[in-house]
Coordinates of N, CA and C in Angstrom, one line a residue:
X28 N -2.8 -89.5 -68.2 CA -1.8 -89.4 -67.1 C -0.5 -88.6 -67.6
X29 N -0.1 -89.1 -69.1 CA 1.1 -88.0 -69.0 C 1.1 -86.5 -69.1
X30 N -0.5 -86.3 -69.5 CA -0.8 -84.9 -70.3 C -0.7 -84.0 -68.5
X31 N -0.9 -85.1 -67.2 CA -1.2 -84.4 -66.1 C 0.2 -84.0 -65.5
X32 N 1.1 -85.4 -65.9 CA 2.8 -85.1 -65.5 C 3.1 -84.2 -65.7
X33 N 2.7 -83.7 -67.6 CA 3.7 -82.8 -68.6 C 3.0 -81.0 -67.5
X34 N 1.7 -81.2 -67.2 CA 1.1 -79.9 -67.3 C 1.7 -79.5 -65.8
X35 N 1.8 -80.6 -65.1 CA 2.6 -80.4 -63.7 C 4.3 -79.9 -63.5
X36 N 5.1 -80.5 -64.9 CA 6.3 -80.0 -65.2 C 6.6 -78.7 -65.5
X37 N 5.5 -78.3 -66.5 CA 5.1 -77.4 -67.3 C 5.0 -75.9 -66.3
X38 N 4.0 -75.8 -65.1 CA 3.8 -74.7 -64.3 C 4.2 -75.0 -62.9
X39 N 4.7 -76.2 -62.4 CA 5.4 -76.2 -60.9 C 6.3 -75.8 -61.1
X40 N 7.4 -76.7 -61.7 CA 9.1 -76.6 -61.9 C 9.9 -75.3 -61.8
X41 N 9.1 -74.8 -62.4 CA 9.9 -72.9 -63.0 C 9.3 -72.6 -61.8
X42 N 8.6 -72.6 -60.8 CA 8.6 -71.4 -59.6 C 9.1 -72.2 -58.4
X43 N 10.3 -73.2 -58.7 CA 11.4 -73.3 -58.1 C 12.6 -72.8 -57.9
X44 N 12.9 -72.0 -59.1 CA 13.6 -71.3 -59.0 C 13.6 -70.0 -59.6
X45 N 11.8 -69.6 -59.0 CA 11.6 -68.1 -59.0 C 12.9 -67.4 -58.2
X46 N 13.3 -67.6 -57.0 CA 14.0 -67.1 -56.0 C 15.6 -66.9 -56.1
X47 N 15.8 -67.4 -57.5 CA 17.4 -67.3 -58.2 C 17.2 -66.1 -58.9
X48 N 18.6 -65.8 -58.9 CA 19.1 -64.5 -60.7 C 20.2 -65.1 -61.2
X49 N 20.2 -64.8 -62.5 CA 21.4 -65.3 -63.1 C 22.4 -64.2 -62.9
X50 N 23.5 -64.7 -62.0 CA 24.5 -63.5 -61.9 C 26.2 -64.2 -62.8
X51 N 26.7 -62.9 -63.0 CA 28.3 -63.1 -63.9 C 28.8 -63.9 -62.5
X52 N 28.7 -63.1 -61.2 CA 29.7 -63.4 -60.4 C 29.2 -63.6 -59.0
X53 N 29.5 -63.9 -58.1 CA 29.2 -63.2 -56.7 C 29.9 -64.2 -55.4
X54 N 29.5 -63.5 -54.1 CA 30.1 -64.2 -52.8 C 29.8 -63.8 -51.6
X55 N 30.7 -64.1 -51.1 CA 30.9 -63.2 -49.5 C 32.1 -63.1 -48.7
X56 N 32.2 -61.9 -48.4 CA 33.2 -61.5 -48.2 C 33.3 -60.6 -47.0
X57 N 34.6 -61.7 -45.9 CA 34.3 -60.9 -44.5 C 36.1 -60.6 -44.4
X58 N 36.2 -59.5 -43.0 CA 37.3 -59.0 -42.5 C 37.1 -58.3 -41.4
X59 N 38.0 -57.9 -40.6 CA 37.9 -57.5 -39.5 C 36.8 -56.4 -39.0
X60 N 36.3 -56.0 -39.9 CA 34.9 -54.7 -40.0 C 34.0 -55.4 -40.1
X61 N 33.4 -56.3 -40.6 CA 32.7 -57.1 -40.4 C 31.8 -58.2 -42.2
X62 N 31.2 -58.3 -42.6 CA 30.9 -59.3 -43.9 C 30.0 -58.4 -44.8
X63 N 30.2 -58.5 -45.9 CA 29.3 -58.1 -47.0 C 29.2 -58.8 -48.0
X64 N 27.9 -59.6 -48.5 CA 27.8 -60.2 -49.3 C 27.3 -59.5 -51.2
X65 N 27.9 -60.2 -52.2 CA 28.0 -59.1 -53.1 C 27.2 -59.8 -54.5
X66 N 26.7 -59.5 -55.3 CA 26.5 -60.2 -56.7 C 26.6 -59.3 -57.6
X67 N 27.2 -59.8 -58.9 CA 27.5 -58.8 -60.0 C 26.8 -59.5 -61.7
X68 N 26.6 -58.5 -62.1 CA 25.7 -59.0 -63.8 C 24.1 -59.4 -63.3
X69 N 23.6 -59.0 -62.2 CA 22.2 -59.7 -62.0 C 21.4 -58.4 -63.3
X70 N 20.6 -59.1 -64.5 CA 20.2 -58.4 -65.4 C 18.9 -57.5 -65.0
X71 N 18.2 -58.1 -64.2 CA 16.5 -57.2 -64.0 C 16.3 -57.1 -62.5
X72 N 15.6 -55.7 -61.9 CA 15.5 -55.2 -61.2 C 14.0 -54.7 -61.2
X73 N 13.5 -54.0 -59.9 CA 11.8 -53.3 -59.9 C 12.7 -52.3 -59.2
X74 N 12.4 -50.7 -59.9 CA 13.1 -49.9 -59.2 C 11.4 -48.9 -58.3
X75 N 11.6 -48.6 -56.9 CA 10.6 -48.0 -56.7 C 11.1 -46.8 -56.3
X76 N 10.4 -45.5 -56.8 CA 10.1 -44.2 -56.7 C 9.7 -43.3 -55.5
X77 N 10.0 -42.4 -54.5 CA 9.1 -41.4 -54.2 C 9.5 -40.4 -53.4
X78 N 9.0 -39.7 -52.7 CA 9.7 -37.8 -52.5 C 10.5 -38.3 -51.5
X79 N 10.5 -39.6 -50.9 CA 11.9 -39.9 -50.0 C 12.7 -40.4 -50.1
X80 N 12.9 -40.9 -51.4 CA 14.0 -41.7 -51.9 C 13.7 -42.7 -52.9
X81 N 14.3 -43.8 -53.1 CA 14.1 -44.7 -54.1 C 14.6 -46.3 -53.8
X82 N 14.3 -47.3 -53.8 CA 14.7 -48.4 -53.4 C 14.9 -49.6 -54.4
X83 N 15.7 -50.2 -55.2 CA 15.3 -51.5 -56.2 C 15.4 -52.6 -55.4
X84 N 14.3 -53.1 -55.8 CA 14.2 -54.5 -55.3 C 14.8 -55.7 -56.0
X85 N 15.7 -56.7 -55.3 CA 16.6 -57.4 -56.2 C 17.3 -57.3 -56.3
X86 N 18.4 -55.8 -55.5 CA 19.2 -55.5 -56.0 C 20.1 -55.0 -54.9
X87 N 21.1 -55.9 -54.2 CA 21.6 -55.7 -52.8 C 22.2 -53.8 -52.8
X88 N 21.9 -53.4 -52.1 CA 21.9 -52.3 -51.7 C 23.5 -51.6 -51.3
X89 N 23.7 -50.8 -51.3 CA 25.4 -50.5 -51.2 C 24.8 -49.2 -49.9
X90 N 25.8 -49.5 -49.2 CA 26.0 -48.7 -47.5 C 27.3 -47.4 -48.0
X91 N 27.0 -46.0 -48.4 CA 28.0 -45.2 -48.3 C 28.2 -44.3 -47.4
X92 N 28.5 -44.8 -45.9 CA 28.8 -44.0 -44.5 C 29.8 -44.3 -44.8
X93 N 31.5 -43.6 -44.3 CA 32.6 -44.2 -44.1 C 32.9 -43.4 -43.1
X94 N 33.3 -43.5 -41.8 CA 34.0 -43.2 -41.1 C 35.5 -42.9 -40.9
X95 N 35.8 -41.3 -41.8 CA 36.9 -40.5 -42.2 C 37.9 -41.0 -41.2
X96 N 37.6 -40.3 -40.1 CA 38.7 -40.8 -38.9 C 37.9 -40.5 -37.6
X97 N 38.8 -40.7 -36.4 CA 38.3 -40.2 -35.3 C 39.2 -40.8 -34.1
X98 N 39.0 -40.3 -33.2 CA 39.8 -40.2 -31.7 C 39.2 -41.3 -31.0
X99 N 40.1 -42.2 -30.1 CA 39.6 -42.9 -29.4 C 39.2 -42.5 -27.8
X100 N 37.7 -42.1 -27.9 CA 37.0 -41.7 -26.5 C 36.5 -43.0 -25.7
X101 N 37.2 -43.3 -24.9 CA 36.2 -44.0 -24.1 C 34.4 -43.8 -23.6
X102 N 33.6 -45.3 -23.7 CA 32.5 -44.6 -23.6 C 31.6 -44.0 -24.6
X103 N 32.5 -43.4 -25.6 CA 31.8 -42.9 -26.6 C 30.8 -43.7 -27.5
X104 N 29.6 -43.6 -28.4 CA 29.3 -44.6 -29.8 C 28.7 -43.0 -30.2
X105 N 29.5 -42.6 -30.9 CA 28.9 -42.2 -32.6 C 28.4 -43.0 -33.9
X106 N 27.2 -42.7 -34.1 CA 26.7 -43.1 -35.0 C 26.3 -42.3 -36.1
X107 N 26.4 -42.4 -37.3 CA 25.5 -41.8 -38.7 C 24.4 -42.9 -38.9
X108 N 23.3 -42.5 -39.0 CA 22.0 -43.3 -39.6 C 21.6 -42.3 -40.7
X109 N 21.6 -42.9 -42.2 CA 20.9 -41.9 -43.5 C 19.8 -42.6 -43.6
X110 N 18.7 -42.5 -44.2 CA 17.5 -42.7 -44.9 C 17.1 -41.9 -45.5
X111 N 17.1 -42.4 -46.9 CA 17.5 -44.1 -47.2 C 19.2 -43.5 -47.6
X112 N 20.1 -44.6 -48.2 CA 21.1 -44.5 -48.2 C 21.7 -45.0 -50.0
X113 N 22.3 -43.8 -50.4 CA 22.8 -42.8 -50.3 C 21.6 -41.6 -49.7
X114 N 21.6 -40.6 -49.4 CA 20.1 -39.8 -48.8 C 19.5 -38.7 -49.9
X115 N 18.5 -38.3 -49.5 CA 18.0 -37.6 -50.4 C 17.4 -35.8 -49.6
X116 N 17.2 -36.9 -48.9 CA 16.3 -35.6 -47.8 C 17.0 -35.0 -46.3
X117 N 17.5 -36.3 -45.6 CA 18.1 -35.7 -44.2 C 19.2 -36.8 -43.9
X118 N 19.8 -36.5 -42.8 CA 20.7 -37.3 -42.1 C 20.2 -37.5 -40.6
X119 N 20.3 -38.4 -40.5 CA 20.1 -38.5 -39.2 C 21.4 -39.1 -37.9
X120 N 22.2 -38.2 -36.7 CA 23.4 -38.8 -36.3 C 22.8 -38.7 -34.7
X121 N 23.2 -39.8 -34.3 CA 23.1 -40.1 -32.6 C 24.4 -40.8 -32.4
X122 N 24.2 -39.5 -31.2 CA 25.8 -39.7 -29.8 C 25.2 -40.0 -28.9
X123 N 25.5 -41.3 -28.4 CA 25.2 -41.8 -27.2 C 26.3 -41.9 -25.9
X124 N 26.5 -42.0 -24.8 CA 27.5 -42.1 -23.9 C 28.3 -41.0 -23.7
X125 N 28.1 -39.9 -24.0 CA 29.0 -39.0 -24.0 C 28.4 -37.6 -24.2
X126 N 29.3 -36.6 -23.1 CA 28.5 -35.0 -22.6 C 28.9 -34.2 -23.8
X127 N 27.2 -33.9 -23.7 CA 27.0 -33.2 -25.4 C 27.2 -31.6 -25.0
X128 N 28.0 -31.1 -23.9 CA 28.1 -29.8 -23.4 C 28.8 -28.9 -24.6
X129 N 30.0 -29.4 -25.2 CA 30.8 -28.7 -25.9 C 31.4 -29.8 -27.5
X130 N 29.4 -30.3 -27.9 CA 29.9 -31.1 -28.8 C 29.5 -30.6 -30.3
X131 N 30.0 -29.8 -31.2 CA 29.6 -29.3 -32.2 C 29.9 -30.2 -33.4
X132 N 29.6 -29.7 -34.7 CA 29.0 -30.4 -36.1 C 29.9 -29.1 -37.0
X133 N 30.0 -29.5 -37.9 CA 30.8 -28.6 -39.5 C 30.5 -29.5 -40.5
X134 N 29.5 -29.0 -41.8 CA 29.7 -29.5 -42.7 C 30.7 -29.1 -43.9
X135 N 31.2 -29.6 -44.7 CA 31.8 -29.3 -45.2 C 31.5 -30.2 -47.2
X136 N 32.1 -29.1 -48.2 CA 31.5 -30.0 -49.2 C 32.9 -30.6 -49.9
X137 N 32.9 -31.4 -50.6 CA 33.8 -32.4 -51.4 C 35.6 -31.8 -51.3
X138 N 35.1 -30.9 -51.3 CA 36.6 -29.9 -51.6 C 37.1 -29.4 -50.2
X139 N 36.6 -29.3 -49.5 CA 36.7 -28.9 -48.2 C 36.2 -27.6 -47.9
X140 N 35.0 -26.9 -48.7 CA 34.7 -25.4 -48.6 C 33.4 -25.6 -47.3
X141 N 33.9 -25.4 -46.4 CA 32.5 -24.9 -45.0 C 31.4 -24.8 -45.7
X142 N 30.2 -25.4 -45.4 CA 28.9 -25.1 -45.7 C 28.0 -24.8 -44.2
X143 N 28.3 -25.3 -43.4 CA 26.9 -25.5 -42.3 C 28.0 -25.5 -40.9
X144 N 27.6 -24.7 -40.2 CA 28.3 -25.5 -38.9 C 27.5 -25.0 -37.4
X145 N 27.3 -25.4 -35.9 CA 26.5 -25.5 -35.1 C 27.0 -26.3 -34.1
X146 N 26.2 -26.0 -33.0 CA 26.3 -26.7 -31.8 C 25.3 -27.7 -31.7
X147 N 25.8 -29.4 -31.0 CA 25.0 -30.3 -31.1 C 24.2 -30.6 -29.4
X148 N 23.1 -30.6 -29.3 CA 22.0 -30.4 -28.2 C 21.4 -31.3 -27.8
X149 N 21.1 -32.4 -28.4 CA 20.5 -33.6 -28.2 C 21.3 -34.6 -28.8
X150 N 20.9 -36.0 -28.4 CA 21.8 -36.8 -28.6 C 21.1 -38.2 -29.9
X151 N 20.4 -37.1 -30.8 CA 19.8 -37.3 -32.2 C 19.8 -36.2 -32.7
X152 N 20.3 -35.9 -33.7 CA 19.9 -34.3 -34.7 C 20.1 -35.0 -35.7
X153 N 18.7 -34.2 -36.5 CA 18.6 -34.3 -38.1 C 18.9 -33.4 -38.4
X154 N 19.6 -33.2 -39.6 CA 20.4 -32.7 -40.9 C 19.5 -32.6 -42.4
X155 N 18.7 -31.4 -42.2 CA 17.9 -31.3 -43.8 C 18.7 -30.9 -45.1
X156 N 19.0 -32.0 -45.6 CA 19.8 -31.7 -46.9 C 19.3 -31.5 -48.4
X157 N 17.8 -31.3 -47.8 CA 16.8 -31.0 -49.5 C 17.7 -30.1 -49.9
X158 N 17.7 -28.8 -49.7 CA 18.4 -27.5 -50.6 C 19.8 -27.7 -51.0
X159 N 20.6 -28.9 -50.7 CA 21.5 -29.4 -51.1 C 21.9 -29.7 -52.4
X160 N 22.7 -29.8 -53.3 CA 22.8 -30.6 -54.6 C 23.3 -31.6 -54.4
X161 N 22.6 -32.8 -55.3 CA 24.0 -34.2 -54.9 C 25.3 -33.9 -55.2
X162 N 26.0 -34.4 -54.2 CA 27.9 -34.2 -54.0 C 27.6 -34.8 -52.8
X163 N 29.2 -35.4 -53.0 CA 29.3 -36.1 -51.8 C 29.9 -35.1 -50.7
X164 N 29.4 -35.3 -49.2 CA 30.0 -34.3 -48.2 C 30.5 -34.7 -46.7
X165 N 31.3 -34.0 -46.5 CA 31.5 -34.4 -45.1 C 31.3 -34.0 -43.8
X166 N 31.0 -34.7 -42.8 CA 30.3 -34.4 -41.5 C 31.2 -34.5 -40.5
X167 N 31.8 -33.4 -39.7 CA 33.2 -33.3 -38.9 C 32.6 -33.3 -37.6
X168 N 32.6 -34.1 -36.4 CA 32.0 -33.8 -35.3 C 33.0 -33.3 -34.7
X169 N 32.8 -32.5 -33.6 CA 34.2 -32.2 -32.9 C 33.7 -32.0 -31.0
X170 N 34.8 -32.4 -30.2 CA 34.2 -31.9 -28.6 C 35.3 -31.0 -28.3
X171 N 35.1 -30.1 -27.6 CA 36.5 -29.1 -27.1 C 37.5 -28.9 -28.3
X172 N 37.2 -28.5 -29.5 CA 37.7 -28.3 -30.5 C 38.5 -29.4 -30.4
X173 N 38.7 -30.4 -30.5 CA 39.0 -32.0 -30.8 C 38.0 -33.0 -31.8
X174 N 39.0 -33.3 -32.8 CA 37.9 -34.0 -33.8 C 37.4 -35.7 -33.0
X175 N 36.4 -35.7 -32.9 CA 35.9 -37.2 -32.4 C 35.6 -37.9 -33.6
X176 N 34.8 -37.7 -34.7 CA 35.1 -38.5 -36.0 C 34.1 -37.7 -36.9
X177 N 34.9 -38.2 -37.8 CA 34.5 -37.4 -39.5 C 34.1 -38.6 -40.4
X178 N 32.8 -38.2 -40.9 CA 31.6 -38.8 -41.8 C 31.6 -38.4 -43.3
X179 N 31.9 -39.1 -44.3 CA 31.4 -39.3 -45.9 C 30.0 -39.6 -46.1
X180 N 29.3 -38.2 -46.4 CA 27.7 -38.0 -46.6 C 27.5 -38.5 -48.1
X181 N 26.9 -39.3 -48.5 CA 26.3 -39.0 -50.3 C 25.2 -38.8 -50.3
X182 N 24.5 -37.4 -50.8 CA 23.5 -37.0 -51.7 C 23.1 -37.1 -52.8
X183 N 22.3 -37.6 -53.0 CA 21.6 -37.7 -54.4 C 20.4 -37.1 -55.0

């Protein structure tokens, strides 16, 4: 009977707390933008590979969109969507609510030197950034030559 307790201690126990990491630090942390929860010193990760990016498992993920600035339009929702994030391959941005007649795009790289710029047609356009180098970059939308909001791209 004890040999059945011990063998029971032995291989149940520990996959109780498969679902922990030993972390230095961590929390959560909210404010008027909204909550992000954080951990720091977690030692092991599964990092996964492939021609669209890369993902580690275990390892909370970091969001680098910032929303430079922009104009208050009524009506308006601009959005940036990357995949995956930081990106590798494209961007993806949808304007919803608002006349895409006179709504144009400028990219621009770290320093502010013009790279890309165009008129926006649909209210989803991808952005192929393969031939790109990683640097981080910015995405200036503008309507009637008025800036509506400017995007912090990272490439990797």
């Amino acid at each position: 009977m004890k040999k059945t307790i011990l063998l029971f201690l032995l291989f149940c126990l520990p996959k109780l707390m498969a679902q922990q990491t030993v972390n230095a630090s961590g929390g959560n942390a909210t404010g008027a933008g909204g909550s992000s929860s954080y951990s720091i010193g977690q030692i092991t990760y599964n990092e996964q590979t492939g021609s669209g990016g890369s993902i580690n498992q275990g390892v909370q993920q970091s969001v680098e969109i910032f929303t430079l600035s922009g104009t208050a339009f009524e009506n308006i929702k601009l959005e940036a969507l990357v995949y995956p994030n930081p990106t590798i391959s494209s961007v993806i941005l949808k304007i919803s609510n608002f006349n895409l007649d006179e709504v144009t795009y400028q990219w621009f790289d770290i320093q502010g030197k013009p790279i890309k710029s165009g008129k926006i047609s649909n209210e989803e356009t991808v952005f192929n950034m393969e031939s790109y180098p990683s640097a981080i970059y910015i995405l200036k939308i503008n309507s009637n030559n008025k800036e509506l909001k400017t995007f912090k791209i990272i490439k990797n």
